[in-house]
């Protein structure tokens, strides 16, 4: 089955700097890759997603890149702000599968 | 994005009692809903998948007689933790999957329910 690995587990950046979180997946049939932000005591919130027919997607300060050949995808946050501090999860899913397989999460701290 | 609600947001119960958690998709119909469990500082663990009008599919290691799931309508799924014990204390999160011609089948999560069993 699918396995998703996520790095780093913790990331501390200065406000205004960029943050990059990387994930790798094992199942080449996976074709949908969402990213979720989870604040303390709350449910995960979908912040951006990408399908395998595109290599990059951007939404304001957030971007996701996908390398199908290497089977890895990354989340890029530019001009980080303290309110970006949260736990971020990547996930992967194939068309034939109804399950989202999650990475282990990255705790991002943006220092003011 | 679509909105998923959960009720209650937190519950404290005595060992041996049962607790029901509701999950609702507020502005879309969800043929499929998912129930997750999350321990502190850990990732989400899928417990079961429920499809409207049919029996839930449980993940390996999840006791179906302990975690009863009902998906009676396209907007409501319930999880009942029967005969709860302290080890069942956790953060339970539901999720609903959207469908449609303009949808990429995104999955939206509820705010979670914190269960504490004394």
Short mmCIF file of C-alpha atoms in Angstrom, two decimals:
data_model
loop_
_atom_site.label_atom_id
_atom_site.label_comp_id
_atom_site.label_asym_id
_atom_site.label_seq_id
_atom_site.Cartn_x
_atom_site.Cartn_y
_atom_site.Cartn_z
CA UNK A 1 0.00 0.00 0.00
CA UNK A 2 0.85 3.67 -0.13
CA UNK A 3 3.37 5.09 2.30
CA UNK A 4 4.01 8.80 2.73
CA UNK A 5 7.10 10.17 4.44
CA UNK A 6 7.32 13.79 5.53
CA UNK A 7 10.32 15.92 6.52
CA UNK A 8 11.25 17.75 8.59
CA UNK A 9 9.28 16.91 11.71
CA UNK A 10 9.88 20.40 13.10
CA UNK A 11 10.81 23.61 11.34
CA UNK A 12 11.57 26.98 12.87
CA UNK A 13 11.93 30.06 10.66
CA UNK A 14 12.16 33.79 11.14
CA UNK A 15 9.13 35.82 10.17
CA UNK A 16 9.42 36.82 6.53
CA UNK A 17 11.59 33.86 5.57
CA UNK A 18 10.42 30.94 3.45
CA UNK A 19 9.52 27.48 4.70
CA UNK A 20 9.71 24.27 2.71
CA UNK A 21 8.22 20.93 3.72
CA UNK A 22 8.90 17.82 1.68
CA UNK A 23 7.02 14.55 1.23
CA UNK A 24 7.73 11.38 -0.67
CA UNK A 25 5.23 8.71 -1.63
CA UNK A 26 5.65 5.10 -2.65
CA UNK A 27 2.67 4.28 -4.88
CA UNK A 28 3.16 5.52 -8.43
CA UNK A 29 -0.61 5.25 -8.95
CA UNK A 30 -1.26 8.10 -6.49
CA UNK A 31 -2.52 11.15 -8.32
CA UNK A 32 -3.94 13.55 -5.74
CA UNK A 33 -1.80 15.32 -3.18
CA UNK A 34 -3.40 17.70 -0.66
CA UNK A 35 -1.78 19.67 2.11
CA UNK A 36 -3.51 20.38 5.39
CA UNK A 37 -2.82 22.89 8.16
CA UNK A 38 -3.83 21.93 11.66
CA UNK A 39 -3.88 24.40 14.50
CA UNK A 40 -3.86 23.26 18.09
CA UNK A 41 -7.13 21.63 19.11
CA UNK A 42 -8.68 21.99 15.66
CA UNK A 43 -9.33 19.82 12.68
CA UNK A 44 -7.07 19.87 9.60
CA UNK A 45 -7.82 22.58 7.05
CA UNK A 46 -7.16 22.02 3.36
CA UNK A 47 -4.80 24.76 2.21
CA UNK A 48 -3.74 23.62 -1.25
CA UNK A 49 -3.76 20.49 -3.37
CA UNK A 50 -2.30 19.29 -6.63
CA UNK A 51 -3.12 16.58 -9.09
CA UNK A 52 -0.57 14.55 -10.97
CA UNK A 53 -1.26 16.20 -14.31
CA UNK A 54 0.43 19.43 -13.17
CA UNK A 55 3.86 20.10 -11.75
CA UNK A 56 3.20 23.22 -9.72
CA UNK A 57 0.33 25.14 -8.23
CA UNK A 58 0.38 28.47 -6.44
CA UNK A 59 -2.08 30.31 -4.23
CA UNK A 60 -0.76 33.63 -2.93
CA UNK A 61 2.07 32.82 -0.49
CA UNK A 62 1.60 29.06 -0.76
CA UNK A 63 2.83 26.82 -3.55
CA UNK A 64 3.10 23.10 -4.08
CA UNK A 65 5.42 21.33 -6.50
CA UNK A 66 5.18 17.75 -7.67
CA UNK A 67 7.84 15.54 -9.19
CA UNK A 68 6.12 12.39 -10.39
CA UNK A 69 9.33 10.73 -11.55
CA UNK A 70 10.96 11.07 -8.15
CA UNK A 71 7.63 10.62 -6.36
CA UNK A 72 7.98 13.61 -4.14
CA UNK A 73 6.05 16.81 -3.57
CA UNK A 74 6.77 19.89 -1.55
CA UNK A 75 4.96 22.73 0.16
CA UNK A 76 6.49 26.19 -0.09
CA UNK A 77 5.39 29.05 2.11
CA UNK A 78 6.90 32.45 1.34
CA UNK A 79 6.96 35.57 3.52
CA UNK A 80 6.01 33.54 6.55
CA UNK A 81 3.94 35.13 9.28
CA UNK A 82 3.44 34.10 12.93
CA UNK A 83 -0.09 32.94 12.08
CA UNK A 84 1.45 30.35 9.75
CA UNK A 85 2.66 28.51 12.87
CA UNK A 86 0.84 25.17 12.96
CA UNK A 87 1.27 21.52 12.09
CA UNK A 88 1.22 20.78 8.37
CA UNK A 89 0.32 17.38 6.93
CA UNK A 90 0.84 16.15 3.41
CA UNK A 91 -1.25 13.32 2.00
CA UNK A 92 -1.57 11.17 -1.09
CA UNK A 93 -4.42 9.31 -2.74
CA UNK A 94 -4.99 7.37 -5.95
CA UNK A 95 -8.15 7.43 -8.09
CA UNK A 96 -8.87 3.81 -7.32
CA UNK A 97 -8.43 4.37 -3.61
CA UNK A 98 -10.80 6.23 -1.37
CA UNK A 99 -8.18 6.65 1.33
CA UNK A 100 -5.95 9.60 2.02
CA UNK A 101 -2.60 8.44 3.36
CA UNK A 102 -1.05 11.08 5.60
CA UNK A 103 2.50 12.01 6.33
CA UNK A 104 3.68 12.25 9.92
CA UNK A 105 3.32 16.03 10.07
CA UNK A 106 5.64 19.03 10.34
CA UNK A 107 5.42 21.43 13.24
CA UNK A 108 6.18 24.89 11.83
CA UNK A 109 7.13 27.71 14.15
CA UNK A 110 7.44 31.21 12.75
CA UNK A 111 9.40 33.42 15.12
CA UNK A 112 8.33 37.08 15.18
CA UNK B 1 -14.08 25.34 0.94
CA UNK B 2 -16.90 23.12 2.11
CA UNK B 3 -17.88 23.06 5.78
CA UNK B 4 -17.99 20.03 8.00
CA UNK B 5 -19.25 20.31 11.55
CA UNK B 6 -18.89 17.98 14.54
CA UNK B 7 -20.81 17.77 17.74
CA UNK B 8 -19.90 17.81 20.53
CA UNK B 9 -16.55 19.56 20.38
CA UNK B 10 -15.53 17.91 23.62
CA UNK B 11 -17.02 15.32 25.95
CA UNK B 12 -16.06 13.80 29.27
CA UNK B 13 -17.64 10.52 30.26
CA UNK B 14 -17.28 7.77 32.80
CA UNK B 15 -15.70 4.46 31.96
CA UNK B 16 -18.26 1.98 30.65
CA UNK B 17 -20.62 4.51 29.13
CA UNK B 18 -21.24 5.12 25.43
CA UNK B 19 -20.62 8.35 23.58
CA UNK B 20 -22.06 9.46 20.25
CA UNK B 21 -20.31 11.96 17.99
CA UNK B 22 -22.11 13.57 15.05
CA UNK B 23 -20.52 14.70 11.82
CA UNK B 24 -22.41 16.86 9.35
CA UNK B 25 -21.56 18.24 5.93
CA UNK B 26 -23.26 21.63 5.99
CA UNK B 27 -23.19 22.84 2.39
CA UNK B 28 -22.63 19.74 0.29
CA UNK B 29 -23.70 16.16 0.07
CA UNK B 30 -21.16 13.62 1.19
CA UNK B 31 -21.60 10.13 -0.13
CA UNK B 32 -18.50 9.13 1.76
CA UNK B 33 -17.41 10.17 5.22
CA UNK B 34 -14.32 9.15 7.13
CA UNK B 35 -13.53 8.86 10.82
CA UNK B 36 -10.03 9.47 12.12
CA UNK B 37 -8.39 9.26 15.48
CA UNK B 38 -5.45 11.41 16.49
CA UNK B 39 -3.24 11.06 19.52
CA UNK B 40 -1.20 14.02 20.81
CA UNK B 41 1.59 15.07 18.45
CA UNK B 42 0.78 12.28 16.03
CA UNK B 43 -0.69 12.03 12.57
CA UNK B 44 -4.26 11.13 11.71
CA UNK B 45 -5.14 7.46 11.80
CA UNK B 46 -8.05 6.37 9.63
CA UNK B 47 -10.49 4.29 11.63
CA UNK B 48 -13.26 3.64 9.14
CA UNK B 49 -14.96 4.80 5.98
CA UNK B 50 -18.71 5.15 5.83
CA UNK B 51 -20.84 5.28 2.73
CA UNK B 52 -24.39 6.54 2.87
CA UNK B 53 -26.83 3.68 3.21
CA UNK B 54 -24.29 0.91 3.61
CA UNK B 55 -22.11 -0.62 6.28
CA UNK B 56 -18.89 1.09 7.23
CA UNK B 57 -15.53 -0.30 6.21
CA UNK B 58 -13.15 -0.53 9.14
CA UNK B 59 -9.37 -0.37 9.03
CA UNK B 60 -7.36 -3.27 10.31
CA UNK B 61 -7.18 -3.31 14.08
CA UNK B 62 -10.26 -1.15 14.63
CA UNK B 63 -13.04 -2.95 16.51
CA UNK B 64 -16.29 -2.48 14.62
CA UNK B 65 -18.38 -3.51 17.64
CA UNK B 66 -16.72 -0.86 19.75
CA UNK B 67 -16.80 1.98 17.25
CA UNK B 68 -20.26 1.94 15.71
CA UNK B 69 -20.66 4.06 12.60
CA UNK B 70 -23.94 5.03 11.00
CA UNK B 71 -24.25 7.06 7.81
CA UNK B 72 -27.99 7.44 7.48
CA UNK B 73 -28.09 10.42 5.15
CA UNK B 74 -25.89 12.30 2.69
CA UNK B 75 -25.12 14.94 5.30
CA UNK B 76 -24.84 13.02 8.57
CA UNK B 77 -22.59 10.31 9.94
CA UNK B 78 -22.33 9.28 13.58
CA UNK B 79 -19.62 7.50 15.53
CA UNK B 80 -20.60 5.81 18.78
CA UNK B 81 -17.85 4.72 21.13
CA UNK B 82 -19.43 1.92 23.12
CA UNK B 83 -18.36 0.96 26.63
CA UNK B 84 -15.67 3.61 26.58
CA UNK B 85 -12.47 3.13 28.55
CA UNK B 86 -9.65 5.55 29.38
CA UNK B 87 -7.57 4.22 26.47
CA UNK B 88 -10.30 5.43 24.12
CA UNK B 89 -9.53 9.00 25.14
CA UNK B 90 -8.41 10.77 22.00
CA UNK B 91 -9.20 13.43 19.42
CA UNK B 92 -11.75 12.10 16.94
CA UNK B 93 -12.03 13.86 13.60
CA UNK B 94 -14.51 13.23 10.82
CA UNK B 95 -14.06 14.09 7.20
CA UNK B 96 -16.35 14.28 4.20
CA UNK B 97 -15.50 13.94 0.57
CA UNK B 98 -17.10 16.18 -2.00
CA UNK B 99 -18.16 15.04 -5.44
CA UNK B 100 -19.15 16.88 -8.53
CA UNK B 101 -18.13 17.79 -12.07
CA UNK B 102 -16.02 20.70 -10.87
CA UNK B 103 -14.65 18.90 -7.86
CA UNK B 104 -11.39 17.10 -7.49
CA UNK B 105 -12.97 15.04 -4.74
CA UNK B 106 -11.43 17.16 -2.04
CA UNK B 107 -11.72 15.91 1.48
CA UNK B 108 -12.76 18.37 4.17
CA UNK B 109 -12.36 17.85 7.88
CA UNK B 110 -14.50 18.69 10.85
CA UNK B 111 -13.15 20.57 13.88
CA UNK B 112 -12.72 17.39 15.90
CA UNK B 113 -14.15 16.04 19.14
CA UNK B 114 -11.96 15.65 22.20
CA UNK B 115 -13.10 12.58 24.17
CA UNK B 116 -11.89 12.08 27.72
CA UNK B 117 -12.90 8.89 29.50
CA UNK B 118 -12.46 8.95 33.26
#
